[in-house]
Protein backbone atom coordinates (compact mmCIF):
# COMPACT_ATOMS: atom_id res chain seq x y z
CA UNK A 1 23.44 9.54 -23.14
CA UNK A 2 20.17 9.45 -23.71
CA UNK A 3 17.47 10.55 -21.01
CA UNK A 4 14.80 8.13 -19.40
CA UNK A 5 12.12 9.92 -17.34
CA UNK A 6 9.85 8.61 -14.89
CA UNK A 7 7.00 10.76 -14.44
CA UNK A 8 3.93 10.09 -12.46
CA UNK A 9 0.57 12.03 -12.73
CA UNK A 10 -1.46 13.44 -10.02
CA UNK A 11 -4.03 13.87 -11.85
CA UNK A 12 -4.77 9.88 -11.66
CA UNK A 13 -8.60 9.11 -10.98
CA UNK A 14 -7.75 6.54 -8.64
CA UNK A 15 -5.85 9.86 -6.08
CA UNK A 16 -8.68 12.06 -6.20
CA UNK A 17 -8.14 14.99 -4.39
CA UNK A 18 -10.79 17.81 -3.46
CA UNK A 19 -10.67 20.88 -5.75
CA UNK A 20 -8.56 24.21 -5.03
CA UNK A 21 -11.59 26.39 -5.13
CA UNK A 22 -13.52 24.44 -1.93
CA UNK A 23 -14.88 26.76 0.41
CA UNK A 24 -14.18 27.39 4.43
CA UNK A 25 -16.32 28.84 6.69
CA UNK A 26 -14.22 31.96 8.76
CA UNK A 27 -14.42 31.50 12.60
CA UNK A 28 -14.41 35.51 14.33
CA UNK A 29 -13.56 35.59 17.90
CA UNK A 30 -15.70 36.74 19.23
CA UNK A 31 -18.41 37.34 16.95
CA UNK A 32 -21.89 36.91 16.67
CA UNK A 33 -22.18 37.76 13.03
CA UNK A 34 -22.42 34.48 10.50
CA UNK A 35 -19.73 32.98 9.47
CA UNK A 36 -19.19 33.20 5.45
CA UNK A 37 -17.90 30.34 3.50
CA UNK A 38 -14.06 31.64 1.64
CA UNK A 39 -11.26 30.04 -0.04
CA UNK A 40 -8.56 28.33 0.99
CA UNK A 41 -6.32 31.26 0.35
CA UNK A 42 -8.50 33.55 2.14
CA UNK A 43 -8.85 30.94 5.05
CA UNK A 44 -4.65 30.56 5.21
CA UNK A 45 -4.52 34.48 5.21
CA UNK A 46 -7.14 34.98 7.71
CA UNK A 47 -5.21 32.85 10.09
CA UNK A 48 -5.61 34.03 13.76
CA UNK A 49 -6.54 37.43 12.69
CA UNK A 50 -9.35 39.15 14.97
CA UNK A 51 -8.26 36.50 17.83
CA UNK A 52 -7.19 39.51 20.19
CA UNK A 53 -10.60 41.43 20.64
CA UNK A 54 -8.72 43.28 23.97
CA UNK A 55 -6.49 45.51 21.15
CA UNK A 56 -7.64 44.66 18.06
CA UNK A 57 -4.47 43.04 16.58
CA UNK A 58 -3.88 41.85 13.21
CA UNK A 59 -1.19 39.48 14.18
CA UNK A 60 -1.73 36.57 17.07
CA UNK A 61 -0.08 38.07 20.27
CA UNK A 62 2.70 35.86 21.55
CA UNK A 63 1.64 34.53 25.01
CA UNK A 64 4.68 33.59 26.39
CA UNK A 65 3.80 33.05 30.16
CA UNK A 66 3.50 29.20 31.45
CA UNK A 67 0.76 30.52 34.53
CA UNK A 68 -2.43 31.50 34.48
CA UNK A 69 -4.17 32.94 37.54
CA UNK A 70 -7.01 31.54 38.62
CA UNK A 71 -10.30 33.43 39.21
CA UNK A 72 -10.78 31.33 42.65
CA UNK A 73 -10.93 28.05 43.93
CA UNK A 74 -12.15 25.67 41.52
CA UNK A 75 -12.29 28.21 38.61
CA UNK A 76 -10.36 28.83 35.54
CA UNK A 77 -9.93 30.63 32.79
CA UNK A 78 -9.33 28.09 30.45
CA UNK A 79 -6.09 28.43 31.35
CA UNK A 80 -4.10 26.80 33.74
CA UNK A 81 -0.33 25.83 32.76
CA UNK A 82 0.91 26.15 29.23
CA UNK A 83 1.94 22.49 28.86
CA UNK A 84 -1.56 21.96 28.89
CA UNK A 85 -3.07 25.00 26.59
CA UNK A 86 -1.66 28.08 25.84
CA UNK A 87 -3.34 31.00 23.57
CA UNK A 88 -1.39 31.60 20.96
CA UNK A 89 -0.94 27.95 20.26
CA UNK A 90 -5.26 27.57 20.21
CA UNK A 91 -5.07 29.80 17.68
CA UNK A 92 -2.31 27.95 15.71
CA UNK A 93 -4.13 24.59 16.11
CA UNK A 94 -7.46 25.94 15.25
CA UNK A 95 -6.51 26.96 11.88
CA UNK A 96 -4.76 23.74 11.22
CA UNK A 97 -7.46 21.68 11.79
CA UNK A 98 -9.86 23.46 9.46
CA UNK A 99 -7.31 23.76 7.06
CA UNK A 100 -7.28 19.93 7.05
CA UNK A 101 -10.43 19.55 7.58
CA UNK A 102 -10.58 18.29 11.15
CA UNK A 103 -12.13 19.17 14.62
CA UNK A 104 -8.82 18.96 16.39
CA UNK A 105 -5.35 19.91 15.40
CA UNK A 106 -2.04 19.54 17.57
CA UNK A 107 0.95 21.56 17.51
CA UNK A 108 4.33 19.55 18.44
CA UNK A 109 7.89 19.92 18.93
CA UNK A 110 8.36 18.03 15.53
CA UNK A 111 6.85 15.96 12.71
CA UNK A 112 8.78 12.88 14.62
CA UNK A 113 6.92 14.04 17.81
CA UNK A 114 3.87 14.05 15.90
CA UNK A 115 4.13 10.65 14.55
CA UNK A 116 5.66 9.68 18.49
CA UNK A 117 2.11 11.14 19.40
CA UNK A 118 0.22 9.46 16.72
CA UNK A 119 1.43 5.82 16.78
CA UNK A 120 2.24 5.44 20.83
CA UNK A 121 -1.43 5.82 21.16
CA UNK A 122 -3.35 4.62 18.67
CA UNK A 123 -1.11 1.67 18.12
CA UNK A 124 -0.77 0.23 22.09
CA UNK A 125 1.99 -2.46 22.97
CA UNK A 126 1.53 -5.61 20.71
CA UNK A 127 -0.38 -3.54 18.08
CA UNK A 128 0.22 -4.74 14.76
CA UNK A 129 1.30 -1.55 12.12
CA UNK A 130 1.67 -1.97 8.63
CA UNK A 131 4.18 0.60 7.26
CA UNK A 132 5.32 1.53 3.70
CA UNK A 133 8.67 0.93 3.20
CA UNK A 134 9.91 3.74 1.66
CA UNK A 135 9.13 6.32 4.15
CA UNK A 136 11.00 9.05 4.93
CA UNK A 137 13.91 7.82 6.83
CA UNK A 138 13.46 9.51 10.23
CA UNK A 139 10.12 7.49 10.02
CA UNK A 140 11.35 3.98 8.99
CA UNK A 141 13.64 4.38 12.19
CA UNK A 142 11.17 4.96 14.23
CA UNK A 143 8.40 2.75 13.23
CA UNK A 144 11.97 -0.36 13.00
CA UNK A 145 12.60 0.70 16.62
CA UNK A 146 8.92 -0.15 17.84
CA UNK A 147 9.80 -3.60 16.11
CA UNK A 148 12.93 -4.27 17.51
CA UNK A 149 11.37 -3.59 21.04
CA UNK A 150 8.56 -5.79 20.74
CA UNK A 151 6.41 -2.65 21.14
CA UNK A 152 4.57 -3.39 17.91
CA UNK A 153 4.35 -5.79 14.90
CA UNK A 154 5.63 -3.63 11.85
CA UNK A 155 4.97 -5.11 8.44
CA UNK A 156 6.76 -2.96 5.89
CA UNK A 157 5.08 -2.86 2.29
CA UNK A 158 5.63 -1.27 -1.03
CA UNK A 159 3.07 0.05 -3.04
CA UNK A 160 -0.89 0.29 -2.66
CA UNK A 161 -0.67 -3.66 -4.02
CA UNK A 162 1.84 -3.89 -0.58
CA UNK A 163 -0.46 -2.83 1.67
CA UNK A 164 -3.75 -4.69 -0.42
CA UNK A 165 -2.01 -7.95 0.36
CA UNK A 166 -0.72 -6.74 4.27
CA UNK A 167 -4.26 -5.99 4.97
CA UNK A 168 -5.74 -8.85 4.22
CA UNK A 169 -5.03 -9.56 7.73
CA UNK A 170 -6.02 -7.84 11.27
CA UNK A 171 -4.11 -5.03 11.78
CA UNK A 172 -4.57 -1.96 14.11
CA UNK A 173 -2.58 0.99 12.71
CA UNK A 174 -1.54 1.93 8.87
CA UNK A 175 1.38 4.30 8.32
CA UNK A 176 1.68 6.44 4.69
CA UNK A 177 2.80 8.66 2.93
CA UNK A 178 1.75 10.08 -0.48
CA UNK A 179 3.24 11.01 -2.10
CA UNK A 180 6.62 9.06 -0.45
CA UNK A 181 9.94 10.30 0.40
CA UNK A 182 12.01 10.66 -2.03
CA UNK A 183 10.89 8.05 -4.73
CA UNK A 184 7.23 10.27 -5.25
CA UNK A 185 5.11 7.36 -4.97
CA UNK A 186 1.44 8.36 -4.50
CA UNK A 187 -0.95 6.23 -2.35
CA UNK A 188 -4.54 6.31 -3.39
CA UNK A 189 -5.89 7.66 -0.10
CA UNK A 190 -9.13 6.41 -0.74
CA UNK A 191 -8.57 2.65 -0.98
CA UNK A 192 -5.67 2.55 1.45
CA UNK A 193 -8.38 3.86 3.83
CA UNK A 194 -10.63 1.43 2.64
CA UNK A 195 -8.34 -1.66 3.13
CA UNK A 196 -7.50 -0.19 6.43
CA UNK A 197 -11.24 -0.12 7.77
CA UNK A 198 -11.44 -3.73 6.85
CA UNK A 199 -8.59 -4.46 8.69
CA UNK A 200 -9.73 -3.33 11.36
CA UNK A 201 -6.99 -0.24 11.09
CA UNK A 202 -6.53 3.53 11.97
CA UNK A 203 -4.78 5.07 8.61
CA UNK A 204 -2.26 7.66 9.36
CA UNK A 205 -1.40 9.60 6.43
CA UNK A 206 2.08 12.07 6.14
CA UNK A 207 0.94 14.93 4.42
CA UNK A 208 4.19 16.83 4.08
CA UNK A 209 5.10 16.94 0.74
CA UNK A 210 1.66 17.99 -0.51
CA UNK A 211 0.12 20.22 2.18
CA UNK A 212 -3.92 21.10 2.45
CA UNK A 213 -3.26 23.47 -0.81
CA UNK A 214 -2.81 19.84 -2.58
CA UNK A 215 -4.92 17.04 -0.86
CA UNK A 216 -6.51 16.83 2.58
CA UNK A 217 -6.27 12.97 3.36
CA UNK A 218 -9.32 13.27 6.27
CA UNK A 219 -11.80 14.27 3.25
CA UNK A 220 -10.52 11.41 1.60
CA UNK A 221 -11.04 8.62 4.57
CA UNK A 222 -8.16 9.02 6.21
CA UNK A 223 -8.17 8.52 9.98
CA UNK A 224 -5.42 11.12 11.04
CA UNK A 225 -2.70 13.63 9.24
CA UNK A 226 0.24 14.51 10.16
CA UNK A 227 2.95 17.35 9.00
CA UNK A 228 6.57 17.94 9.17
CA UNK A 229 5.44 21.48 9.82
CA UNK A 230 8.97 22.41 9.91
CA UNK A 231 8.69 22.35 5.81
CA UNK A 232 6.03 23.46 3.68
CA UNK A 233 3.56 24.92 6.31
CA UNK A 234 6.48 26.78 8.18
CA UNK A 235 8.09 27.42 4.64
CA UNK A 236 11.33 29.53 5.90
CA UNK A 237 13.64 27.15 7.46
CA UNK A 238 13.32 29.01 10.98
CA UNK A 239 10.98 26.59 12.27
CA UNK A 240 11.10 23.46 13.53
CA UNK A 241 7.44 22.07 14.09
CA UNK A 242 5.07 19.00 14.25
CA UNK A 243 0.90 18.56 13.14
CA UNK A 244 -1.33 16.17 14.08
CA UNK A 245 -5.06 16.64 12.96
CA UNK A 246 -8.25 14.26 14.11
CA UNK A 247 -12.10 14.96 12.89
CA UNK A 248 -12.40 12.21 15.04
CA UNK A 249 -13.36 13.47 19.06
CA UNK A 250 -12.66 10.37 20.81
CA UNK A 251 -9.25 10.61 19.06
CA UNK A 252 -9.12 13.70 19.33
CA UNK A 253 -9.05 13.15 23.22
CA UNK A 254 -7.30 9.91 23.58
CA UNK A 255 -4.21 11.89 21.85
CA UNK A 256 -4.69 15.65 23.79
CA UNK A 257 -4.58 13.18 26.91
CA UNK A 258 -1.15 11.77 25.77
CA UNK A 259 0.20 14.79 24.22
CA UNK A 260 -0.72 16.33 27.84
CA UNK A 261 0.83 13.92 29.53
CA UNK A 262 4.13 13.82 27.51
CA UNK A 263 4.52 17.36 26.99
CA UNK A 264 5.93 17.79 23.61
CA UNK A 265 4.04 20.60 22.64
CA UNK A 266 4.78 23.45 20.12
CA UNK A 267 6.20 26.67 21.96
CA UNK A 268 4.11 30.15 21.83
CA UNK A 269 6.95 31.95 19.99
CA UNK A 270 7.19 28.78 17.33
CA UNK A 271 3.45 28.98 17.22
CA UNK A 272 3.70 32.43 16.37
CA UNK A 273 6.24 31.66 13.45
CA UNK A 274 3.97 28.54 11.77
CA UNK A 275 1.07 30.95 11.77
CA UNK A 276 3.32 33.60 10.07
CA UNK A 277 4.13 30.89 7.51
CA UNK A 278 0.61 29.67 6.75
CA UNK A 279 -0.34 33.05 5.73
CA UNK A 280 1.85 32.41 2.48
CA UNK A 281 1.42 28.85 2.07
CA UNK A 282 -0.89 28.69 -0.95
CA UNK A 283 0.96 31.28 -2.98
CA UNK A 284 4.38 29.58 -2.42
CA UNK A 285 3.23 26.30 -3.37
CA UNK A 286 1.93 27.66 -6.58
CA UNK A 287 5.41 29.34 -6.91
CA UNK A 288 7.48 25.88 -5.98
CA UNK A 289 5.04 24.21 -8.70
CA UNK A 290 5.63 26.42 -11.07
CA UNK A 291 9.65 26.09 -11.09
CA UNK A 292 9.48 22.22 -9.99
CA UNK A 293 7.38 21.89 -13.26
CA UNK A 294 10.28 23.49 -15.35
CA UNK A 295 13.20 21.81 -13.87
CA UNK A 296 11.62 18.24 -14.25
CA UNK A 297 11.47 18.74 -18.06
CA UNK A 298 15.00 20.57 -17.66
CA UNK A 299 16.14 17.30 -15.76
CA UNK A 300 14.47 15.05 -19.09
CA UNK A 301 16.25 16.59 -21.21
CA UNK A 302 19.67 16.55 -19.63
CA UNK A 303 22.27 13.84 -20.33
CA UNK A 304 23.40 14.22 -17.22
CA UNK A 305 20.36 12.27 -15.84
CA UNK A 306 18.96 8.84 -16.41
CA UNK A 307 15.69 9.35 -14.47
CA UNK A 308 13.74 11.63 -13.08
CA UNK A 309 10.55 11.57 -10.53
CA UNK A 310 8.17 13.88 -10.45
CA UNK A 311 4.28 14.26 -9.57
CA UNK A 312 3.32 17.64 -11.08
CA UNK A 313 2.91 18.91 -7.42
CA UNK A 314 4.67 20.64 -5.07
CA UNK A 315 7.99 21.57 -5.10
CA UNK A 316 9.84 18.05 -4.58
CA UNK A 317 11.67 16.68 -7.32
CA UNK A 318 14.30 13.74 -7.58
CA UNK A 319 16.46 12.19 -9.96
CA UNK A 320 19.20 9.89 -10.69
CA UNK A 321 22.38 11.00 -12.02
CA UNK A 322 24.39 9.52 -14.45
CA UNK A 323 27.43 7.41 -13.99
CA UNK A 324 29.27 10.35 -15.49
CA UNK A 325 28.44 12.82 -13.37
CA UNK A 326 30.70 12.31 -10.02
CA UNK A 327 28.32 12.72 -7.29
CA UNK A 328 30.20 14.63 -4.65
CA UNK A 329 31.62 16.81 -7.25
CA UNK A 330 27.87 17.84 -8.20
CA UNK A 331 27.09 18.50 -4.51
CA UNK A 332 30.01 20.74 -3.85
CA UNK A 333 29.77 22.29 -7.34
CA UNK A 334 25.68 23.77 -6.58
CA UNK A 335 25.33 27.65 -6.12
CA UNK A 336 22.21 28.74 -5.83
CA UNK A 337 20.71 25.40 -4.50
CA UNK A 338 22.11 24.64 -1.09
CA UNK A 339 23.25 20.84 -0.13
CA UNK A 340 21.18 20.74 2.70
CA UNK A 341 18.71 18.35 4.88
CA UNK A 342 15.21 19.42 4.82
CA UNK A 343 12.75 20.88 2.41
CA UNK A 344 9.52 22.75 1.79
CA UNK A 345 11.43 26.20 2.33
CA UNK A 346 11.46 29.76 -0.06
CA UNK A 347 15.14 28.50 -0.52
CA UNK A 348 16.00 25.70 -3.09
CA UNK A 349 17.71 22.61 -1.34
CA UNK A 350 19.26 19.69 -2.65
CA UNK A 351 19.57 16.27 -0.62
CA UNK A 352 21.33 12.63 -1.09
CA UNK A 353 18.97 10.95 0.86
CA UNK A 354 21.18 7.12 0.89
CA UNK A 355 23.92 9.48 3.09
CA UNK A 356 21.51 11.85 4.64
CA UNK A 357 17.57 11.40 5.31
CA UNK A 358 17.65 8.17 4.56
CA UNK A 359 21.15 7.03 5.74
CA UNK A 360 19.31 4.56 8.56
CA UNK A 361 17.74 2.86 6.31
CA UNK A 362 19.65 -0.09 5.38
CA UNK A 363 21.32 -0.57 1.92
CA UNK A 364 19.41 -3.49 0.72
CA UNK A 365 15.90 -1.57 1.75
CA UNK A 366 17.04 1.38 0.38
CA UNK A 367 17.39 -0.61 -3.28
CA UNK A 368 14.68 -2.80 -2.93
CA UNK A 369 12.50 0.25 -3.69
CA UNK A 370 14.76 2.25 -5.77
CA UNK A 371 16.75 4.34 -3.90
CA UNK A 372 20.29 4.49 -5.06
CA UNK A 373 23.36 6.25 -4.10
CA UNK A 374 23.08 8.36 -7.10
CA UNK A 375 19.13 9.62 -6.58
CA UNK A 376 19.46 13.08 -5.22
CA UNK A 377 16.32 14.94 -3.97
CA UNK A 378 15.17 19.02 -5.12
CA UNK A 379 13.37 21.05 -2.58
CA UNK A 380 12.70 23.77 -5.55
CA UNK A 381 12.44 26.90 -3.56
CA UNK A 382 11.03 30.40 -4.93
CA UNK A 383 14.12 32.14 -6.69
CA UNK A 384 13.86 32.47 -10.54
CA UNK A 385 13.88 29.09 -12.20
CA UNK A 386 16.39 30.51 -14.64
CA UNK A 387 18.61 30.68 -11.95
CA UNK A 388 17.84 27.43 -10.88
CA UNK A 389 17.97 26.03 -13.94
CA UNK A 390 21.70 27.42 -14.89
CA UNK A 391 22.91 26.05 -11.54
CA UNK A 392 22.07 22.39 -11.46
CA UNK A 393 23.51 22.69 -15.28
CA UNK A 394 26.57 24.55 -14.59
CA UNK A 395 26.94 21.81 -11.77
CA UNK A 396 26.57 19.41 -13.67
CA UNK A 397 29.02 19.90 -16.44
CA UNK A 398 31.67 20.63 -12.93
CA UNK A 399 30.88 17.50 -12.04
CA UNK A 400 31.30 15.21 -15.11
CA UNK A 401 34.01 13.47 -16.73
């Protein structure tokens, strides 16, 4: 059988994204020297070190106490109970949000908790949102759930033409992602934050798949980001972890109120770990590109698959497989890729999103975008692609008739 591909470009000049070699400036604490302007690898690095002047350490100490004592009555340190603030996570959320490009970042229990955060209070009861349909399916739950409540108005689109035509109308809130999850869809930020200020709209933009190594939607008009920092930014599978990042203040306050309120904030020790990760992030991404680029043109050239999708970024790659191939044979049949939920880790992962992330999602939304039972999703980890490579083929001659 001969191979069909579907690849789609980032390198599109309607998704413009700001250049690898932008410049941050390095906040000391304390210090009164000026701060210089350094890469984005430097900046990821750099990452809470010199934030423990007492000692000196390299590494963010873990403050694991919830109480603070207070100097006297009336006074405080800045620190009062741990639900509210708590060191280590300061540190955390300060390097997200200039990683981003924000003035605030969050740190949450979860990307879910994130976009709990995100849409409970920018999007009020009888808000309308307007959605993209194919969102990961944890998030098409969530935003359906709203609907079925009559918390919200949810208008689920496809497509930048989807949300074009959506907009044209009032709305208050627009969910995206870009690129989308699994199908690899990219939004152009820029106009879908353009339709959305007509409208009258807040755009949220899921910035899992691509990280601030790729694109950082707030540069390009976006209202707020979010992460799944359990995947790329954590990038070892040993944390679970949400992001939420504002350049906005009177967001930025309207969602620390909630957020304070609620409580679903990141733990110090989990803290501790998504800092550890960051410090990496930019050279594993350039590693998961690397192989991801490789095993898309292995996947091409395969008869074993009839399509493959694929942005040139990041480490997410997913294909259908053909009719030959017997799909539960090919999943039990992997070696060195794990059949696994999740993604964005050093280890290489491989999903069937209609019976896993996306099993929620009902059958007929599913294919109205795409997503069939045979599409199965690569998180390409770090190991040698050769390796890689030789598995998903040895799997897939298991698997076939």
């Amino acid at each position: 059988m001969t191979s069909q591909s579907t690849s789609q470009s980032s390198d599109r000049s309607d998704c413009p994204r700001p250049t690898a070699a932008r410049t941050f400036p390095v906040h000391h604490h304390p210090s009164s020297a000026p701060t210089p302007q350094v890469h984005l690898e430097t900046l990821l690095v750099r990452a809470g070190t010199g934030t423990d002047p007492a000692t000196g350490a390299i590494t963010t100490p873990i403050h694991l106490s919830t109480a603070y004592g207070h100097p006297g009555l009336g006074e405080s340190t800045g620190y009062d109970y741990t639900r509210s603030a708590n060191p280590t996570r300061d540190v955390l959320q300060d390097a997200l949000a200039r990683l981003e490009g924000g003035t605030a970042a969050f740190a949450l229990s979860s990307g879910m908790a994130a976009l709990e955060l995100v849409t409970r209070t920018l999007a009020p009861h009888g808000s309308r949102i307007v959605a993209l349909r194919d969102l990961y399916g944890g998030s098409f739950r969530f935003l359906e759930v709203l609907a079925e409540e009559g918390t919200a108005d949810v208008d689920f689109v496809l497509g930048i033409d989807g949300l074009r035509a959506a907009l044209a109308s009032p709305a208050d809130l627009v969910v995206i992602e870009t690129p989308t999850n699994p199908m690899m869809v990219e939004i152009p930020i820029p106009e879908a934050a353009e339709l959305a200020r007509a409208a009258g709209a807040l755009l949220v933009v899921d910035n899992t798949f691509y990280t601030p190594v790729v694109q950082r939607p707030l540069e390009l008009g976006a209202d707020v980001v979010v992460h799944s920092g359990t995947k790329y930014l954590g990038g070892h599978n040993d944390v679970m972890a949400g992001v939420a990042v504002v350049a906005d203040d009177v967001l930025a306050e309207r969602l620390n109120y909630r957020l304070n309120t609620t409580g679903a904030t990141l733990g110090p020790f989990d803290c501790f770990l998504l800092l550890r990760g960051l410090k990496t992030l930019a050279l594993r991404m350039e590693r998961h590109e690397a192989n991801a680029t490789a095993i898309a043109e292995f996947l091409r050239s395969s008869p074993h698959v009839t399509r493959v999708l694929y942005t040139g970024h990041s480490g997410m790659v997913s294909f259908d497989l053909a009719e030959s191939v017997d799909v539960s044979r090919f999943l039990a049949s992997v070696r060195v890729f794990t059949f696994a939920e999740s993604l964005g880790g050093v280890e290489s992962l491989v999903t069937c999103p209609s019976v896993q992330t996306h099993a929620d999602v009902p059958a007929e939304v599913r294919a109205s975008y795409g997503l069939s039972d045979r599409l199965m999703r690569l998180s390409v980890g770090i190991e040698h692609v050769d390796d890689l490579i030789a598995d998903l083929a040895q799997a897939f001659e298991a698997a076939s008739a």
